[in-house]
PDB file of C-alpha atoms in Angstrom:
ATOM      1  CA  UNK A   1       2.330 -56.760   8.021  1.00  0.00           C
ATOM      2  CA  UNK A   2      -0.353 -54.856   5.545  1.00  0.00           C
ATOM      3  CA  UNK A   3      -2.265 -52.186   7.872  1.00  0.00           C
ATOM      4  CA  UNK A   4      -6.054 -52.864   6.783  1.00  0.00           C
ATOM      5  CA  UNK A   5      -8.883 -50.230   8.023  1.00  0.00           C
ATOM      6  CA  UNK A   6     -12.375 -50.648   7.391  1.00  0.00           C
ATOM      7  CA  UNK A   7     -15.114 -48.614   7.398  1.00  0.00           C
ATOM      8  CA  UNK A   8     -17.816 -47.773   9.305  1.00  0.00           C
ATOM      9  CA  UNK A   9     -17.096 -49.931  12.204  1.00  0.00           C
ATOM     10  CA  UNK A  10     -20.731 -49.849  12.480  1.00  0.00           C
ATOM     11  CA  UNK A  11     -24.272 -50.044   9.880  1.00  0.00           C
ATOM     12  CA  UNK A  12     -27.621 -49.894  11.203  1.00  0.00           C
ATOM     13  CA  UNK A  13     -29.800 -50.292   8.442  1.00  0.00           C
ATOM     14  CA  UNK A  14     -33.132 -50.646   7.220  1.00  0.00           C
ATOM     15  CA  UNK A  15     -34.624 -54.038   5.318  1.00  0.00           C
ATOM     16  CA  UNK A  16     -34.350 -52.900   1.726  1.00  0.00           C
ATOM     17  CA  UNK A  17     -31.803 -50.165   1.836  1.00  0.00           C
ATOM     18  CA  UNK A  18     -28.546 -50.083   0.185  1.00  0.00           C
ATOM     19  CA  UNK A  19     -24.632 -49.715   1.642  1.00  0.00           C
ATOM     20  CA  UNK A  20     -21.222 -49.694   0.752  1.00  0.00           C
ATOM     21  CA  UNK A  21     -18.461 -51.261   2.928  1.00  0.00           C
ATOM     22  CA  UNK A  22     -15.231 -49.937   2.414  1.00  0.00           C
ATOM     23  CA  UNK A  23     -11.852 -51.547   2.835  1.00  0.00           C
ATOM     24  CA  UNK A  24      -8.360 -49.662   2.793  1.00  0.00           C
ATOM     25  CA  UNK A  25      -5.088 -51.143   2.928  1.00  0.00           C
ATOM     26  CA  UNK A  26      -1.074 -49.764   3.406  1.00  0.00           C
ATOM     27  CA  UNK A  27       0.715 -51.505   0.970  1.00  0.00           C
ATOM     28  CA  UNK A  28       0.198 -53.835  -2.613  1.00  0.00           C
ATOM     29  CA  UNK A  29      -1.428 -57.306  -2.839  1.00  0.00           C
ATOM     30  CA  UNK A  30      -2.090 -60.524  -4.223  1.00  0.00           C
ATOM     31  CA  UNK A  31      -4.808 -61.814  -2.565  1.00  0.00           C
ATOM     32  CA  UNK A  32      -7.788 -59.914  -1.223  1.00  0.00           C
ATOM     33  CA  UNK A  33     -11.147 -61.340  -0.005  1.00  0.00           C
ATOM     34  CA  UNK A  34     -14.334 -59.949   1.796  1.00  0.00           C
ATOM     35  CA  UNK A  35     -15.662 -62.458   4.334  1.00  0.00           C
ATOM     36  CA  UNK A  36     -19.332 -62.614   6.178  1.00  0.00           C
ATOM     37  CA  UNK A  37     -19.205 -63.818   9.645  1.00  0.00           C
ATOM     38  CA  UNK A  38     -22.705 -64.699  10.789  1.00  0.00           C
ATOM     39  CA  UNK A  39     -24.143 -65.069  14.051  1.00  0.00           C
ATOM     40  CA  UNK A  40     -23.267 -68.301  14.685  1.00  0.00           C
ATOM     41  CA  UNK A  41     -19.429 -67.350  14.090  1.00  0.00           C
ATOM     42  CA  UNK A  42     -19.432 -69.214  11.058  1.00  0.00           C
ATOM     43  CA  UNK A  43     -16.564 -67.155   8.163  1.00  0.00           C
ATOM     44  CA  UNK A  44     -18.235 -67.434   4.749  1.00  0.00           C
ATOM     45  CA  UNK A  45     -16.426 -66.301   1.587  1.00  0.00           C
ATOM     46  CA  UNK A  46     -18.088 -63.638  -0.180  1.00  0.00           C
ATOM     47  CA  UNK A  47     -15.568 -62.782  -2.659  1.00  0.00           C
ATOM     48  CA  UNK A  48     -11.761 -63.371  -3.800  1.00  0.00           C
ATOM     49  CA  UNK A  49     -11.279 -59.891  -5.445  1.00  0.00           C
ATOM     50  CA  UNK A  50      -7.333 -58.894  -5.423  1.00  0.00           C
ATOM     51  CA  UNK A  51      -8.584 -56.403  -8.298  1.00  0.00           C
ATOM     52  CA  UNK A  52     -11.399 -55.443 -10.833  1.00  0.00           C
ATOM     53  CA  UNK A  53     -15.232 -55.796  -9.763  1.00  0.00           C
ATOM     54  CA  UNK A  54     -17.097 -59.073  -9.037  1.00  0.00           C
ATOM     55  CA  UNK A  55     -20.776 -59.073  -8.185  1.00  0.00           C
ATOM     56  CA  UNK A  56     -22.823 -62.389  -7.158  1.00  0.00           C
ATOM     57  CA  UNK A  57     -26.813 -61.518  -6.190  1.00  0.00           C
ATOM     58  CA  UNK A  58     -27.510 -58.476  -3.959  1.00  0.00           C
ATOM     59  CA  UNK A  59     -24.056 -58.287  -3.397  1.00  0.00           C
ATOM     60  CA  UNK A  60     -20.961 -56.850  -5.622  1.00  0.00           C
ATOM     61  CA  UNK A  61     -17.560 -55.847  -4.889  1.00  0.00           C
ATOM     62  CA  UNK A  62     -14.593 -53.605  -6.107  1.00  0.00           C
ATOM     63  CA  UNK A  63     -11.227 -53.265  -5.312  1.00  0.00           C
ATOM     64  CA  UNK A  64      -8.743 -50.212  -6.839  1.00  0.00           C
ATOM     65  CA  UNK A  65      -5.661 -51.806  -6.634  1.00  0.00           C
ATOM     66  CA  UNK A  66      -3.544 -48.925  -7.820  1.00  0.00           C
ATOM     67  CA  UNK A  67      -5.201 -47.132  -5.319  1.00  0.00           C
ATOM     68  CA  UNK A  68      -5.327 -49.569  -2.239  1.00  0.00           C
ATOM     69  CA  UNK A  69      -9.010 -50.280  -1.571  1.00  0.00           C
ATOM     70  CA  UNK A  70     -12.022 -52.211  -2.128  1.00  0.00           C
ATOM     71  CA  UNK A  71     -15.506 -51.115  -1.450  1.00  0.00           C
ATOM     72  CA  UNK A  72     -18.579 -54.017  -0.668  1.00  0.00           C
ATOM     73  CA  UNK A  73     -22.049 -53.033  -2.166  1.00  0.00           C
ATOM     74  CA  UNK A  74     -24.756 -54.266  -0.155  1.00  0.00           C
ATOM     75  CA  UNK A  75     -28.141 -54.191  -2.561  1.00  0.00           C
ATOM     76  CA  UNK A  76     -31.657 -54.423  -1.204  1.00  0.00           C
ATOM     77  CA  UNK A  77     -30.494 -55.281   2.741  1.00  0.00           C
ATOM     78  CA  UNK A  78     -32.182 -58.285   4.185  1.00  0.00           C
ATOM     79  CA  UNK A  79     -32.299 -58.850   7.566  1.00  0.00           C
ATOM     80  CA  UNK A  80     -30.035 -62.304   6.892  1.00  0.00           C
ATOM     81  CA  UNK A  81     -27.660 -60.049   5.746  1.00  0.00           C
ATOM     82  CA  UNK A  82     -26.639 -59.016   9.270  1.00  0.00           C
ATOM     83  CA  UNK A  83     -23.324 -59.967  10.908  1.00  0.00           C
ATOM     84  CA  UNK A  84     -19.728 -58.889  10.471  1.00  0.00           C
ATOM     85  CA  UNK A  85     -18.162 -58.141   7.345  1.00  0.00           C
ATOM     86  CA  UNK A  86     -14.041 -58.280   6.945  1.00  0.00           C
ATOM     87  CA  UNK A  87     -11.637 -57.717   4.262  1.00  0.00           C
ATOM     88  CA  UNK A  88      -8.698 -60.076   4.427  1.00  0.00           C
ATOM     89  CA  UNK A  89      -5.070 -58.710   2.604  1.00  0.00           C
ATOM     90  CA  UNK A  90      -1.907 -60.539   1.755  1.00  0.00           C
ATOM     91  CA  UNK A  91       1.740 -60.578  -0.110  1.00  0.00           C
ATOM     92  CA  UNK A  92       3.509 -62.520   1.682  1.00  0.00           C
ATOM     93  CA  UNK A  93       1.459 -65.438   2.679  1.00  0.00           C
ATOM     94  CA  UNK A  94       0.831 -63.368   6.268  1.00  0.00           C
ATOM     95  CA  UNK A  95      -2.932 -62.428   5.563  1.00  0.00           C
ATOM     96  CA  UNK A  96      -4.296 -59.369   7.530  1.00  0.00           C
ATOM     97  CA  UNK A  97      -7.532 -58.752   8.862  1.00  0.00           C
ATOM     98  CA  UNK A  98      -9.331 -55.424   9.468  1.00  0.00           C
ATOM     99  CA  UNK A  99     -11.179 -54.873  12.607  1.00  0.00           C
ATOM    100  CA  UNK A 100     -14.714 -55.640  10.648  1.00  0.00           C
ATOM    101  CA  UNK A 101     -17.978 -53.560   9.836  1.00  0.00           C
ATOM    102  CA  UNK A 102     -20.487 -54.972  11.917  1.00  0.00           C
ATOM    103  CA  UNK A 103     -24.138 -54.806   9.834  1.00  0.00           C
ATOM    104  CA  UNK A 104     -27.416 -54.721  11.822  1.00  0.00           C
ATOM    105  CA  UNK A 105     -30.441 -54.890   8.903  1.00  0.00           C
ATOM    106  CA  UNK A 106     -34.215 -53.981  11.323  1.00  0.00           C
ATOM    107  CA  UNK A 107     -37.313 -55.025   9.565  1.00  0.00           C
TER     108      UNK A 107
ATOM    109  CA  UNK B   1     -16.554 -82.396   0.301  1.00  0.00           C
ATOM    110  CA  UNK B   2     -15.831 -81.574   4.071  1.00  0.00           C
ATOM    111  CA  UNK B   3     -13.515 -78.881   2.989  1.00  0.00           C
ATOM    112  CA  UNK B   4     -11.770 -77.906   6.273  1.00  0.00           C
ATOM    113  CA  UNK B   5     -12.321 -79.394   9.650  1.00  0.00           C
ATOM    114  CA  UNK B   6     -11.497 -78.550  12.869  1.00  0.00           C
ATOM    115  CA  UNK B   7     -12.006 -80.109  16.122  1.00  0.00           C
ATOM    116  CA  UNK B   8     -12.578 -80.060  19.006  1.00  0.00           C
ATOM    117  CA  UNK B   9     -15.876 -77.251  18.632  1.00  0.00           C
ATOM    118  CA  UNK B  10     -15.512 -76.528  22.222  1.00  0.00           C
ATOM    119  CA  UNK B  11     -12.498 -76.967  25.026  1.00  0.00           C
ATOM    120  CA  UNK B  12     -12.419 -76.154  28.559  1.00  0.00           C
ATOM    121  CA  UNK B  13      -9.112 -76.433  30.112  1.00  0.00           C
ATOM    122  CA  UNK B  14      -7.349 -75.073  32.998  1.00  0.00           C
ATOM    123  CA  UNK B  15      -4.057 -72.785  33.251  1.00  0.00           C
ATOM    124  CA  UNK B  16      -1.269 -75.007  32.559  1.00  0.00           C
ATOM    125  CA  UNK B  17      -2.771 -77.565  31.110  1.00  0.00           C
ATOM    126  CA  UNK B  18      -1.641 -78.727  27.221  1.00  0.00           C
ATOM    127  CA  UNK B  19      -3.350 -79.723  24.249  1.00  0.00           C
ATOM    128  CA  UNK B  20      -3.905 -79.432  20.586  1.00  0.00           C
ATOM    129  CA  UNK B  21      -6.629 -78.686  18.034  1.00  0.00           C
ATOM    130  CA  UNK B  22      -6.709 -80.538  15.162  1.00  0.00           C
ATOM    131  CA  UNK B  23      -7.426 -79.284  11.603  1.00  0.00           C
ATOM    132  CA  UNK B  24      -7.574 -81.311   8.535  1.00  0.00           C
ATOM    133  CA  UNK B  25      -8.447 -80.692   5.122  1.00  0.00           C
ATOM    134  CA  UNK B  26      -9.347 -82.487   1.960  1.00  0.00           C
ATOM    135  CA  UNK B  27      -8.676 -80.218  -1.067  1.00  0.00           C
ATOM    136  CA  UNK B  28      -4.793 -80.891  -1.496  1.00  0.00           C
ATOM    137  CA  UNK B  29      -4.186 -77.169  -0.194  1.00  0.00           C
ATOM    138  CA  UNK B  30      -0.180 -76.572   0.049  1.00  0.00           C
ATOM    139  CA  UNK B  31      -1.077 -73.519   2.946  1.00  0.00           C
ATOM    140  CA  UNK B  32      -2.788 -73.997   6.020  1.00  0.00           C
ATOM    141  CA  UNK B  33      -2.937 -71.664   8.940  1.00  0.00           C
ATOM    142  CA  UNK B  34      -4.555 -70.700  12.239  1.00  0.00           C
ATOM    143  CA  UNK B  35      -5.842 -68.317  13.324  1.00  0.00           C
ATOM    144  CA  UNK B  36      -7.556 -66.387  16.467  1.00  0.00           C
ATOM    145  CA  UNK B  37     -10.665 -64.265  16.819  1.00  0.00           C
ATOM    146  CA  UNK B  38     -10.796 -62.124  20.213  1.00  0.00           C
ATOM    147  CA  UNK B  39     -13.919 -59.962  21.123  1.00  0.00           C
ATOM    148  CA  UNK B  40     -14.702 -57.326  18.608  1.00  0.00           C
ATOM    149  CA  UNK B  41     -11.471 -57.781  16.794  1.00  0.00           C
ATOM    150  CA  UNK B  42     -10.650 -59.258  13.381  1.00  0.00           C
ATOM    151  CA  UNK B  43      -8.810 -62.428  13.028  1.00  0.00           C
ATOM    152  CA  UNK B  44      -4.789 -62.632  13.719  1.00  0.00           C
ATOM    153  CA  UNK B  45      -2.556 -65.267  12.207  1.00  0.00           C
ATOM    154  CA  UNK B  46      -0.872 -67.319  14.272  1.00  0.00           C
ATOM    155  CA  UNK B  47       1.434 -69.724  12.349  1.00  0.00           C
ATOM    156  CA  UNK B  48       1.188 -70.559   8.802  1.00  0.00           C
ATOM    157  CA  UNK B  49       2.587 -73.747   6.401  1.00  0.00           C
ATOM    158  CA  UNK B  50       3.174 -73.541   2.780  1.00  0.00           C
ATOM    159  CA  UNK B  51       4.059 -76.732   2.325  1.00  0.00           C
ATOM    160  CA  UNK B  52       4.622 -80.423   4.136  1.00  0.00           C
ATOM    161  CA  UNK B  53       7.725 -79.776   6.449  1.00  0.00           C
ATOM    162  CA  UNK B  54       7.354 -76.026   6.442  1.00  0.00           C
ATOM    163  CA  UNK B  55       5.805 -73.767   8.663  1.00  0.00           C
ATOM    164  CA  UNK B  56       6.275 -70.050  10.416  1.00  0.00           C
ATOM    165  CA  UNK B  57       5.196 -67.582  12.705  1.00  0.00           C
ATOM    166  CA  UNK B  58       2.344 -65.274  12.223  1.00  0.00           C
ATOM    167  CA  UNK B  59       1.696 -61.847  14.326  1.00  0.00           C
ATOM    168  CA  UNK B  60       0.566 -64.042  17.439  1.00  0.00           C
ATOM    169  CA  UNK B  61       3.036 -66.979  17.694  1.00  0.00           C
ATOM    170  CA  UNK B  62       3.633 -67.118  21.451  1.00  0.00           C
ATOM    171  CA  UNK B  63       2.427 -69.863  23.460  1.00  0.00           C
ATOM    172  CA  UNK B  64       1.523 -71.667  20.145  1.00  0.00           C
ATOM    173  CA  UNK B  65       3.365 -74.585  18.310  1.00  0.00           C
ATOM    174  CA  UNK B  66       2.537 -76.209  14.953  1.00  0.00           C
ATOM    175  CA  UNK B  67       3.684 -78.897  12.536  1.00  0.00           C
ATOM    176  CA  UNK B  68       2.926 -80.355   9.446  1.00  0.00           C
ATOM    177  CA  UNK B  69       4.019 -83.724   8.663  1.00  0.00           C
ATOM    178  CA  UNK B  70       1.464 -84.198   5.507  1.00  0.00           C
ATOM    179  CA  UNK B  71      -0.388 -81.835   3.119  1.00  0.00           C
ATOM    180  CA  UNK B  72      -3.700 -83.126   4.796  1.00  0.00           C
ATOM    181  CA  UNK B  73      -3.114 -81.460   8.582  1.00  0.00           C
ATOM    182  CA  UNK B  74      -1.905 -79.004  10.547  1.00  0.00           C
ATOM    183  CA  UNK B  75      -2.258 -79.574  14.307  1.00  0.00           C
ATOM    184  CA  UNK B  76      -1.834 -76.380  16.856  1.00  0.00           C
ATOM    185  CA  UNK B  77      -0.565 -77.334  20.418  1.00  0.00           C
ATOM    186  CA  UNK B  78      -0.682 -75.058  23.287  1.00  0.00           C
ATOM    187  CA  UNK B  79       1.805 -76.671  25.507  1.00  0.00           C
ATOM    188  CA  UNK B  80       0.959 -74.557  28.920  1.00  0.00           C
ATOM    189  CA  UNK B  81      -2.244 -72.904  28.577  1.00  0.00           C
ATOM    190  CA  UNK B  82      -2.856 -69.590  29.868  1.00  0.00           C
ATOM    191  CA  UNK B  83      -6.592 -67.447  30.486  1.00  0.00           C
ATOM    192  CA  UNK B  84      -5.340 -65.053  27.727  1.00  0.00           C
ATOM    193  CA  UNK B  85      -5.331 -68.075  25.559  1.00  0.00           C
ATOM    194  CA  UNK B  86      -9.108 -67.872  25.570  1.00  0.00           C
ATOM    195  CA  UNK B  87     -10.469 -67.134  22.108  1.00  0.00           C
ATOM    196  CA  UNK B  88     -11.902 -68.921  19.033  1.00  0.00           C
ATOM    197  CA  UNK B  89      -9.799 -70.361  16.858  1.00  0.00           C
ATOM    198  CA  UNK B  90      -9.711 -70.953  12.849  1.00  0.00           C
ATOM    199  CA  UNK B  91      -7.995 -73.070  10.453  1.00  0.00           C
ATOM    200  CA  UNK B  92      -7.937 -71.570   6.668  1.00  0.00           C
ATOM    201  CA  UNK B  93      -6.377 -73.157   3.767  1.00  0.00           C
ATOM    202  CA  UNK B  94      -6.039 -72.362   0.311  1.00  0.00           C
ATOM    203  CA  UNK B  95      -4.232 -73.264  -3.173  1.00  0.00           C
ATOM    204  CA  UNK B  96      -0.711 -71.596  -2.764  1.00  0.00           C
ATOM    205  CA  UNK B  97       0.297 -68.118  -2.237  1.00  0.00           C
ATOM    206  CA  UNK B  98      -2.585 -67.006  -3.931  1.00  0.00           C
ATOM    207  CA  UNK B  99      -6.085 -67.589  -3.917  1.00  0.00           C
ATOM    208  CA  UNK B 100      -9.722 -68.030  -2.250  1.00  0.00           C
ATOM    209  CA  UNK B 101      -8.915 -68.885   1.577  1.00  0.00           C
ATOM    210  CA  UNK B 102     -11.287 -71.722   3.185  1.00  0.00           C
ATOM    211  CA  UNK B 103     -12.182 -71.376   6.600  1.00  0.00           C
ATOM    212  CA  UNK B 104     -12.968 -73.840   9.099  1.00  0.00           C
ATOM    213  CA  UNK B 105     -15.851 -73.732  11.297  1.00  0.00           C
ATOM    214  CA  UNK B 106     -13.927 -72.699  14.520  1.00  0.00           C
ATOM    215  CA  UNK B 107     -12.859 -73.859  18.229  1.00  0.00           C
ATOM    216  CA  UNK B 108     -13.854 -72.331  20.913  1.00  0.00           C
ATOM    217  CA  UNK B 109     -11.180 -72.701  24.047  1.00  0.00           C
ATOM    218  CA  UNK B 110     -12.014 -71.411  27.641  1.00  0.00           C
ATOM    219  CA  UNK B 111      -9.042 -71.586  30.286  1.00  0.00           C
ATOM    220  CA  UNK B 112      -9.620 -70.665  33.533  1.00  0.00           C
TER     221      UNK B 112
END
């Protein structure tokens, strides 16, 4: 399967600050999506991005598909912001996870 | 719209014991899969479906069957459990091949 590594593993920010979350992956693909998991272990879809830049609110993504990765811009941090973030990869219908950037926002 | 829906939330069951969860969904999606979630790891697929009558194994497929006799569910049976069977599990759907995945809200299993 597609080797996904994200980056940091770990955020500790501060309520208003801003962060990128970046995503790299081994090999081409068709689907690509950035997930929140919150504290209650619930998986919410933040963006279907296989290429070109989406934003939606504080939040805005971009994925380099010639170049195999996707970044996550976190704007103006709130502390409901906090939980695990994952990138998701596929080609093949065998999606890949990476290990997840887990995102602590202190008010 | 209930999307995708998984039960049961919870499960306790001891080592050798069987059972399956049960994962539906309403938005005609042709793939379905599971998934599990261990401590401070990502998600691995399990098995997958693209279609009624068609499924196959993901990275974890041991231990694990599935089958899909409609487009509407995909069941996951455990037919012995074991303790490193413990995790949370997720059912995702989407479209086709391509496409916004939908997540369910998880199962968490225990065996002991």
């Amino acid at each position: 399967g597609i080797q996904v590594e994200q980056s940091p593993p770990d955020l500790i920010l501060q309520e208003g600050a801003n962060s990128t979350l970046r995503c790299n992956f081994s090999d081409s693909v068709n689907n690509l999506q950035w997930f929140h998991q919150n504290p209650w272990g619930q998986l919410i879809n933040l963006f279907y991005i296989p290429s070109g830049t989406k934003q939606n609110g504080r939040l805005s993504a971009t994925t380099v598909a010639t170049e195999r990765y996707s970044l996550l811009y976190i704007s103006s941090s709130q502390t409901t912001d906090s939980g695990v973030y994952f990138c998701a990869v596929d080609n093949d219908y065998k999606l890949s996870f990476g290990a997840g950037t887990t995102v602590t926002v202190r008010a | 719209n209930a999307g995708v829906t998984q039960t049961p939330k919870f499960q306790v069951l001891k080592t050798g014991q069987s059972m399956t969860l049960q994962c539906a969904q309403d938005m005609n999606h042709e793939y379905m899969s599971w998934y599990r979630q261990d401590p401070g790891m990502g998600l691995r697929l399990i098995h997958y479906s693209v279609g009624a009558g068609i499924t196959d194994q993901g990275e974890v497929p041991n231990g694990y069957n599935v089958s899909r006799s409609t487009t509407e569910d995909f069941p996951l049976r455990l037919l012995s459990a074991a303790p490193s069977q413990t995790s949370v599990y997720f059912c995702a759907s989407r479209v086709s091949n391509t496409g916004e995945l939908f997540f369910g809200e998880g199962s968490r299993l225990t065996v002991l």
